[in-house]
Amino acid sequence: MGVVLFMVAVWLLIIGIWDVRKRRVPVWLLIPGGIFALAEAAGQQYGELTVVRIMLPGAVLLLLALTTGNVGYADGIVMLFLGVISGSEKSLLIFGISLFLAAICSLVLLALRKVKKNTGIPFLPFLAAAWLLAALF
């Protein structure tokens, strides 16, 4: 694992833990992800379709945050950053894996009666896990 991948993994671990404990992510914790994304984007030339694929999962999460309030803005921002860092193919993969992991966790928690159907769960730990899975395989 390269240095940048390690730094992104540490950043995701920190914001994931913060999201679980505080249920909010401060803006200053999002800044490193923006720096990683800018550094990655500086050396790339993207076509229009690639930009859409990179931004689509993050844009969907931000739109859901804006319209429903059931998703955090940080979730969408982090997904945007991960899309730029990982590229278009992995962006959609990370989004799909994170949704799958969140669904499995939710089903288990519901079955164990630890949560109710309207209980919100933090999404950043699932994004972190999905990114690690996509980066390692």
PDB file of C-alpha atoms in Angstrom:
ATOM      1  CA  MET A   1       0.000   0.000   0.000  1.00  0.00           C
ATOM      2  CA  GLY A   2       1.440   3.350  -1.029  1.00  0.00           C
ATOM      3  CA  VAL A   3       1.937   6.316   1.240  1.00  0.00           C
ATOM      4  CA  VAL A   4      -1.101   8.172  -0.109  1.00  0.00           C
ATOM      5  CA  LEU A   5      -3.297   5.097   0.266  1.00  0.00           C
ATOM      6  CA  PHE A   6      -2.098   4.715   3.845  1.00  0.00           C
ATOM      7  CA  MET A   7      -2.789   8.392   4.599  1.00  0.00           C
ATOM      8  CA  VAL A   8      -6.282   8.161   3.088  1.00  0.00           C
ATOM      9  CA  ALA A   9      -6.924   4.980   5.124  1.00  0.00           C
ATOM     10  CA  VAL A  10      -5.876   6.730   8.347  1.00  0.00           C
ATOM     11  CA  TRP A  11      -8.037   9.750   7.484  1.00  0.00           C
ATOM     12  CA  LEU A  12     -11.047   7.516   6.780  1.00  0.00           C
ATOM     13  CA  LEU A  13     -10.497   5.647  10.033  1.00  0.00           C
ATOM     14  CA  ILE A  14     -10.414   8.908  11.996  1.00  0.00           C
ATOM     15  CA  ILE A  15     -13.545  10.396  10.415  1.00  0.00           C
ATOM     16  CA  GLY A  16     -15.344   7.043  10.654  1.00  0.00           C
ATOM     17  CA  ILE A  17     -14.684   6.853  14.392  1.00  0.00           C
ATOM     18  CA  TRP A  18     -15.679  10.514  14.774  1.00  0.00           C
ATOM     19  CA  ASP A  19     -18.938   9.855  12.905  1.00  0.00           C
ATOM     20  CA  VAL A  20     -19.773   6.892  15.160  1.00  0.00           C
ATOM     21  CA  ARG A  21     -19.016   8.757  18.381  1.00  0.00           C
ATOM     22  CA  LYS A  22     -20.282  12.266  17.659  1.00  0.00           C
ATOM     23  CA  ARG A  23     -22.766  11.656  14.790  1.00  0.00           C
ATOM     24  CA  ARG A  24     -21.299  14.775  13.147  1.00  0.00           C
ATOM     25  CA  VAL A  25     -18.090  15.421  11.257  1.00  0.00           C
ATOM     26  CA  PRO A  26     -16.515  18.870  11.591  1.00  0.00           C
ATOM     27  CA  VAL A  27     -15.352  20.638   8.443  1.00  0.00           C
ATOM     28  CA  TRP A  28     -11.723  20.674   9.594  1.00  0.00           C
ATOM     29  CA  LEU A  29     -11.719  16.860   9.467  1.00  0.00           C
ATOM     30  CA  LEU A  30     -12.837  16.954   5.822  1.00  0.00           C
ATOM     31  CA  ILE A  31      -9.955  19.196   4.726  1.00  0.00           C
ATOM     32  CA  PRO A  32      -7.324  16.414   4.474  1.00  0.00           C
ATOM     33  CA  GLY A  33      -9.600  14.492   2.105  1.00  0.00           C
ATOM     34  CA  GLY A  34      -9.946  17.577  -0.060  1.00  0.00           C
ATOM     35  CA  ILE A  35      -6.172  17.933  -0.149  1.00  0.00           C
ATOM     36  CA  PHE A  36      -5.747  14.276  -1.158  1.00  0.00           C
ATOM     37  CA  ALA A  37      -8.411  14.687  -3.862  1.00  0.00           C
ATOM     38  CA  LEU A  38      -6.850  17.899  -5.217  1.00  0.00           C
ATOM     39  CA  ALA A  39      -3.429  16.273  -5.301  1.00  0.00           C
ATOM     40  CA  GLU A  40      -4.833  13.313  -7.237  1.00  0.00           C
ATOM     41  CA  ALA A  41      -6.865  15.469  -9.622  1.00  0.00           C
ATOM     42  CA  ALA A  42      -3.896  17.752 -10.382  1.00  0.00           C
ATOM     43  CA  GLY A  43      -2.100  15.013 -12.259  1.00  0.00           C
ATOM     44  CA  GLN A  44      -5.120  13.666 -14.161  1.00  0.00           C
ATOM     45  CA  GLN A  45      -6.992  14.584 -17.308  1.00  0.00           C
ATOM     46  CA  TYR A  46     -10.614  13.555 -17.110  1.00  0.00           C
ATOM     47  CA  GLY A  47     -13.175  13.296 -19.889  1.00  0.00           C
ATOM     48  CA  GLU A  48     -16.724  14.505 -19.344  1.00  0.00           C
ATOM     49  CA  LEU A  49     -18.156  11.020 -18.863  1.00  0.00           C
ATOM     50  CA  THR A  50     -15.407  10.127 -16.391  1.00  0.00           C
ATOM     51  CA  VAL A  51     -16.151  13.235 -14.324  1.00  0.00           C
ATOM     52  CA  VAL A  52     -19.831  12.268 -14.188  1.00  0.00           C
ATOM     53  CA  ARG A  53     -18.959   8.740 -13.031  1.00  0.00           C
ATOM     54  CA  ILE A  54     -16.542  10.055 -10.408  1.00  0.00           C
ATOM     55  CA  MET A  55     -18.996  12.579  -9.013  1.00  0.00           C
ATOM     56  CA  LEU A  56     -22.284  10.670  -9.349  1.00  0.00           C
ATOM     57  CA  PRO A  57     -22.225   8.697  -6.046  1.00  0.00           C
ATOM     58  CA  GLY A  58     -21.157  11.739  -4.012  1.00  0.00           C
ATOM     59  CA  ALA A  59     -23.686  13.936  -5.805  1.00  0.00           C
ATOM     60  CA  VAL A  60     -26.454  11.419  -5.048  1.00  0.00           C
ATOM     61  CA  LEU A  61     -25.554  11.447  -1.353  1.00  0.00           C
ATOM     62  CA  LEU A  62     -25.403  15.254  -1.275  1.00  0.00           C
ATOM     63  CA  LEU A  63     -28.769  15.478  -3.040  1.00  0.00           C
ATOM     64  CA  LEU A  64     -30.269  13.091  -0.482  1.00  0.00           C
ATOM     65  CA  ALA A  65     -28.769  15.160   2.335  1.00  0.00           C
ATOM     66  CA  LEU A  66     -30.265  18.310   0.883  1.00  0.00           C
ATOM     67  CA  THR A  67     -33.719  16.922   0.118  1.00  0.00           C
ATOM     68  CA  THR A  68     -34.393  14.386   2.870  1.00  0.00           C
ATOM     69  CA  GLY A  69     -32.007  15.175   5.697  1.00  0.00           C
ATOM     70  CA  ASN A  70     -31.568  11.429   6.254  1.00  0.00           C
ATOM     71  CA  VAL A  71     -28.012  11.487   4.907  1.00  0.00           C
ATOM     72  CA  GLY A  72     -25.194  13.622   6.254  1.00  0.00           C
ATOM     73  CA  TYR A  73     -23.474  16.187   4.073  1.00  0.00           C
ATOM     74  CA  ALA A  74     -20.103  14.774   5.133  1.00  0.00           C
ATOM     75  CA  ASP A  75     -21.074  11.412   3.628  1.00  0.00           C
ATOM     76  CA  GLY A  76     -21.534  13.005   0.208  1.00  0.00           C
ATOM     77  CA  ILE A  77     -18.412  15.139   0.466  1.00  0.00           C
ATOM     78  CA  VAL A  78     -16.275  12.167   1.494  1.00  0.00           C
ATOM     79  CA  MET A  79     -17.732  10.097  -1.351  1.00  0.00           C
ATOM     80  CA  LEU A  80     -16.852  12.893  -3.794  1.00  0.00           C
ATOM     81  CA  PHE A  81     -13.271  12.900  -2.491  1.00  0.00           C
ATOM     82  CA  LEU A  82     -13.026   9.110  -2.679  1.00  0.00           C
ATOM     83  CA  GLY A  83     -14.303   9.207  -6.247  1.00  0.00           C
ATOM     84  CA  VAL A  84     -11.545  11.592  -7.270  1.00  0.00           C
ATOM     85  CA  ILE A  85      -8.901   9.622  -5.364  1.00  0.00           C
ATOM     86  CA  SER A  86     -10.024   6.203  -6.628  1.00  0.00           C
ATOM     87  CA  GLY A  87     -11.212   6.932 -10.155  1.00  0.00           C
ATOM     88  CA  SER A  88     -14.489   6.369 -11.950  1.00  0.00           C
ATOM     89  CA  GLU A  89     -14.634   2.571 -11.910  1.00  0.00           C
ATOM     90  CA  LYS A  90     -13.861   2.249  -8.225  1.00  0.00           C
ATOM     91  CA  SER A  91     -16.095   5.175  -7.282  1.00  0.00           C
ATOM     92  CA  LEU A  92     -19.241   3.257  -8.191  1.00  0.00           C
ATOM     93  CA  LEU A  93     -17.811   0.076  -6.663  1.00  0.00           C
ATOM     94  CA  ILE A  94     -17.063   1.835  -3.359  1.00  0.00           C
ATOM     95  CA  PHE A  95     -20.559   3.322  -3.285  1.00  0.00           C
ATOM     96  CA  GLY A  96     -22.201  -0.051  -3.953  1.00  0.00           C
ATOM     97  CA  ILE A  97     -20.087  -1.920  -1.396  1.00  0.00           C
ATOM     98  CA  SER A  98     -20.727   0.729   1.262  1.00  0.00           C
ATOM     99  CA  LEU A  99     -24.491   0.544   0.707  1.00  0.00           C
ATOM    100  CA  PHE A 100     -24.352  -3.250   0.866  1.00  0.00           C
ATOM    101  CA  LEU A 101     -22.336  -3.218   4.122  1.00  0.00           C
ATOM    102  CA  ALA A 102     -24.684  -0.656   5.680  1.00  0.00           C
ATOM    103  CA  ALA A 103     -27.706  -2.750   4.687  1.00  0.00           C
ATOM    104  CA  ILE A 104     -26.225  -5.938   6.178  1.00  0.00           C
ATOM    105  CA  CYS A 105     -25.324  -4.140   9.407  1.00  0.00           C
ATOM    106  CA  SER A 106     -28.795  -2.589   9.602  1.00  0.00           C
ATOM    107  CA  LEU A 107     -30.471  -5.965   9.096  1.00  0.00           C
ATOM    108  CA  VAL A 108     -28.357  -7.550  11.820  1.00  0.00           C
ATOM    109  CA  LEU A 109     -29.053  -4.685  14.247  1.00  0.00           C
ATOM    110  CA  LEU A 110     -32.781  -4.865  13.478  1.00  0.00           C
ATOM    111  CA  ALA A 111     -32.836  -8.642  13.937  1.00  0.00           C
ATOM    112  CA  LEU A 112     -31.062  -8.295  17.286  1.00  0.00           C
ATOM    113  CA  ARG A 113     -33.502  -5.523  18.239  1.00  0.00           C
ATOM    114  CA  LYS A 114     -30.651  -3.101  18.939  1.00  0.00           C
ATOM    115  CA  VAL A 115     -32.229  -0.416  16.749  1.00  0.00           C
ATOM    116  CA  LYS A 116     -35.658   0.524  15.446  1.00  0.00           C
ATOM    117  CA  LYS A 117     -36.551   0.935  11.781  1.00  0.00           C
ATOM    118  CA  ASN A 118     -36.136   4.729  11.899  1.00  0.00           C
ATOM    119  CA  THR A 119     -32.803   4.709  13.740  1.00  0.00           C
ATOM    120  CA  GLY A 120     -30.013   6.355  11.766  1.00  0.00           C
ATOM    121  CA  ILE A 121     -26.631   4.719  11.524  1.00  0.00           C
ATOM    122  CA  PRO A 122     -23.348   6.462  10.672  1.00  0.00           C
ATOM    123  CA  PHE A 123     -22.368   5.862   7.044  1.00  0.00           C
ATOM    124  CA  LEU A 124     -18.704   6.931   7.018  1.00  0.00           C
ATOM    125  CA  PRO A 125     -17.436   3.691   8.601  1.00  0.00           C
ATOM    126  CA  PHE A 126     -19.045   1.781   5.731  1.00  0.00           C
ATOM    127  CA  LEU A 127     -17.472   4.117   3.185  1.00  0.00           C
ATOM    128  CA  ALA A 128     -14.105   3.549   4.869  1.00  0.00           C
ATOM    129  CA  ALA A 129     -14.523  -0.223   4.809  1.00  0.00           C
ATOM    130  CA  ALA A 130     -15.668  -0.191   1.184  1.00  0.00           C
ATOM    131  CA  TRP A 131     -12.738   1.990   0.157  1.00  0.00           C
ATOM    132  CA  LEU A 132     -10.288  -0.333   1.888  1.00  0.00           C
ATOM    133  CA  LEU A 133     -11.837  -3.359   0.183  1.00  0.00           C
ATOM    134  CA  ALA A 134     -11.708  -1.663  -3.217  1.00  0.00           C
ATOM    135  CA  ALA A 135      -8.140  -0.419  -2.673  1.00  0.00           C
ATOM    136  CA  LEU A 136      -6.809  -3.787  -1.554  1.00  0.00           C
ATOM    137  CA  PHE A 137      -8.477  -5.896  -4.261  1.00  0.00           C
TER     138      PHE A 137
END
